[in-house]
């Protein structure tokens, strides 16, 4: 890629930041060039962000309708999934799945809940009663 | 409380780990570019691990695992590396303050998610982000040289603590490291040849089909198999590859351009025209990866009539050219 081919597509996900890309300059040697984003990359990022946003929107509705516990809402909010949350908390994925159900969540000890609090960096009250930001 | 502030060189980099190593050494007067650090560490790789899922999608990487750049460059250049992990969070923060007060520049492994200066869309649960702390201001905020940012940044102590001690995959456990410039610098010519040889050898992959050129073919095969999968799934799978290749601090084309830059610099240092030719060929390889990314995204957009076979064929072209690149590197480093 030549220096003048380095894309400057002002990607939304960069929020005004610029990234360093290596490209070939006029003398045929490499140099670092700042890029405001590549449209191709931006599309891929937005797809991923959109998927996460949709997941969170669904989880919010599910929580409000009482279909899932607050945990079901917090997992996508903090951009976790079962696997990463299992690693972070030490619970097994099947345990977390159970904790997502309202019935099991309500019976969990504070000690177990605190594990989630530590990972999300929130208080016990916040974990039990999420304040939904719109 | 006194506010330690150390002199630093902050140069924006493509990748966090090679960037921190370069900036830490440059700040001590040891001139070394980011691509040189990357190349010397033999960090170029390809990995496709279908069984390791990140956010439900397979792990794809274009470089060696985290921390390998730090350790291999320090070993090669006789840099004294002192690293520490902590089980107690407050002790970890205290040790950081002490090192700063002693005039040290401190490298930290952190989780991107808890660093407030990151833009929202770039904050993911990724625990292996490297940065360099060079001081603390009057308000108690840490002064940070984060190599992927244009300028230096600041971070409140509480957030930095959270970022250092975030649990999960690749958890940092408060990892901090200090590098001390060696008294005698090593002969770069020898190290360059060794590191290129190592990269060439690794490019073929290991016994398992997940690494190097074998890994690329394996991924191409997987793309072919997605033929009958739901549209949404195929889209997420392909865009994940593109993100790992372009978005995640790679300097473009999954580190291929950075490696070409390393070869270019090495050719000038060693006055070796052959190496410059190989650098140009590596640029072509990088261009092919970009072409693959473009086709993958075009498929996701369903614009033009691009088929899944064309996407995987484009990936196979990358693999074929990496095979040629490997032969060239191997022949040169013999």
Short mmCIF file of C-alpha atoms in Angstrom, two decimals, chain A residues 1-108:
data_model
loop_
_atom_site.label_atom_id
_atom_site.label_comp_id
_atom_site.label_asym_id
_atom_site.label_seq_id
_atom_site.Cartn_x
_atom_site.Cartn_y
_atom_site.Cartn_z
CA UNK A 1 0.00 0.00 0.00
CA UNK A 2 1.32 3.41 -0.98
CA UNK A 3 1.21 6.39 1.32
CA UNK A 4 -1.42 8.14 -0.79
CA UNK A 5 -3.57 5.00 -0.79
CA UNK A 6 -3.90 4.99 3.00
CA UNK A 7 -7.65 5.37 3.51
CA UNK A 8 -8.96 8.52 5.17
CA UNK A 9 -12.62 7.58 5.46
CA UNK A 10 -13.31 9.26 8.83
CA UNK A 11 -14.77 6.13 10.47
CA UNK A 12 -17.46 6.72 13.04
CA UNK A 13 -15.97 4.22 15.49
CA UNK A 14 -12.69 6.21 15.62
CA UNK A 15 -14.57 9.10 17.33
CA UNK A 16 -12.17 11.59 15.74
CA UNK A 17 -9.05 9.61 16.65
CA UNK A 18 -6.45 8.59 14.12
CA UNK A 19 -4.58 5.34 13.82
CA UNK A 20 -1.08 4.63 12.59
CA UNK A 21 -0.71 2.53 9.45
CA UNK A 22 2.53 1.58 7.73
CA UNK A 23 2.72 2.44 4.04
CA UNK A 24 5.28 2.98 1.29
CA UNK A 25 6.38 6.58 0.78
CA UNK A 26 7.68 8.42 -2.30
CA UNK A 27 11.23 7.08 -1.97
CA UNK A 28 9.99 3.48 -1.94
CA UNK A 29 10.54 3.13 1.79
CA UNK A 30 8.08 2.57 4.58
CA UNK A 31 6.79 5.25 6.92
CA UNK A 32 4.03 5.59 9.49
CA UNK A 33 0.93 7.34 8.13
CA UNK A 34 -2.05 8.49 10.17
CA UNK A 35 -5.40 7.19 9.02
CA UNK A 36 -8.87 8.34 9.99
CA UNK A 37 -10.20 4.90 9.14
CA UNK A 38 -10.98 2.54 6.30
CA UNK A 39 -14.58 2.21 5.22
CA UNK A 40 -14.22 -1.59 4.92
CA UNK A 41 -12.97 -1.89 8.49
CA UNK A 42 -15.57 0.62 9.70
CA UNK A 43 -18.35 -1.49 8.23
CA UNK A 44 -17.09 -4.59 10.06
CA UNK A 45 -16.82 -2.69 13.34
CA UNK A 46 -20.27 -1.17 13.01
CA UNK A 47 -21.69 -4.61 12.32
CA UNK A 48 -20.20 -5.90 15.57
CA UNK A 49 -21.32 -2.84 17.55
CA UNK A 50 -24.81 -3.08 16.06
CA UNK A 51 -25.05 -6.75 17.04
CA UNK A 52 -24.08 -5.85 20.61
CA UNK A 53 -26.56 -2.98 20.72
CA UNK A 54 -29.35 -5.25 19.50
CA UNK A 55 -28.42 -7.84 22.08
CA UNK A 56 -28.58 -5.22 24.81
CA UNK A 57 -31.88 -3.83 23.56
CA UNK A 58 -33.40 -7.33 23.61
CA UNK A 59 -31.96 -8.03 27.06
CA UNK A 60 -33.39 -4.75 28.37
CA UNK A 61 -36.87 -5.68 27.13
CA UNK A 62 -36.53 -9.20 28.52
CA UNK A 63 -35.51 -7.81 31.89
CA UNK A 64 -38.34 -5.28 31.99
CA UNK A 65 -40.85 -7.99 31.13
CA UNK A 66 -39.46 -10.16 33.91
CA UNK A 67 -38.18 -12.85 31.56
CA UNK A 68 -34.59 -12.60 32.77
CA UNK A 69 -32.81 -11.58 35.96
CA UNK A 70 -30.79 -8.34 36.20
CA UNK A 71 -27.77 -10.47 35.26
CA UNK A 72 -29.31 -11.03 31.83
CA UNK A 73 -29.35 -7.27 31.38
CA UNK A 74 -25.87 -6.60 32.75
CA UNK A 75 -24.01 -9.20 30.67
CA UNK A 76 -24.47 -7.41 27.33
CA UNK A 77 -24.26 -4.00 29.02
CA UNK A 78 -20.71 -4.71 30.10
CA UNK A 79 -19.97 -6.45 26.79
CA UNK A 80 -19.49 -9.87 28.32
CA UNK A 81 -20.63 -13.23 27.02
CA UNK A 82 -21.01 -16.53 28.87
CA UNK A 83 -17.45 -17.60 28.22
CA UNK A 84 -15.72 -14.37 29.21
CA UNK A 85 -17.95 -13.96 32.26
CA UNK A 86 -17.24 -17.54 33.31
CA UNK A 87 -13.51 -16.81 33.13
CA UNK A 88 -13.93 -13.57 35.04
CA UNK A 89 -16.17 -14.86 37.85
CA UNK A 90 -15.02 -18.44 38.21
CA UNK A 91 -18.58 -19.72 37.72
CA UNK A 92 -19.27 -22.36 35.09
CA UNK A 93 -21.22 -21.28 32.03
CA UNK A 94 -24.13 -23.52 33.01
CA UNK A 95 -24.24 -21.83 36.43
CA UNK A 96 -24.35 -18.38 34.85
CA UNK A 97 -27.13 -19.58 32.56
CA UNK A 98 -29.14 -20.57 35.63
CA UNK A 99 -28.36 -17.27 37.34
CA UNK A 100 -29.87 -15.47 34.38
CA UNK A 101 -33.27 -16.95 35.26
CA UNK A 102 -35.25 -14.80 37.70
CA UNK A 103 -36.12 -17.72 39.99
CA UNK A 104 -32.54 -18.82 40.61
CA UNK A 105 -31.14 -15.27 40.74
CA UNK A 106 -33.52 -14.28 43.53
CA UNK A 107 -32.27 -17.14 45.68
CA UNK A 108 -28.56 -16.41 45.21
#
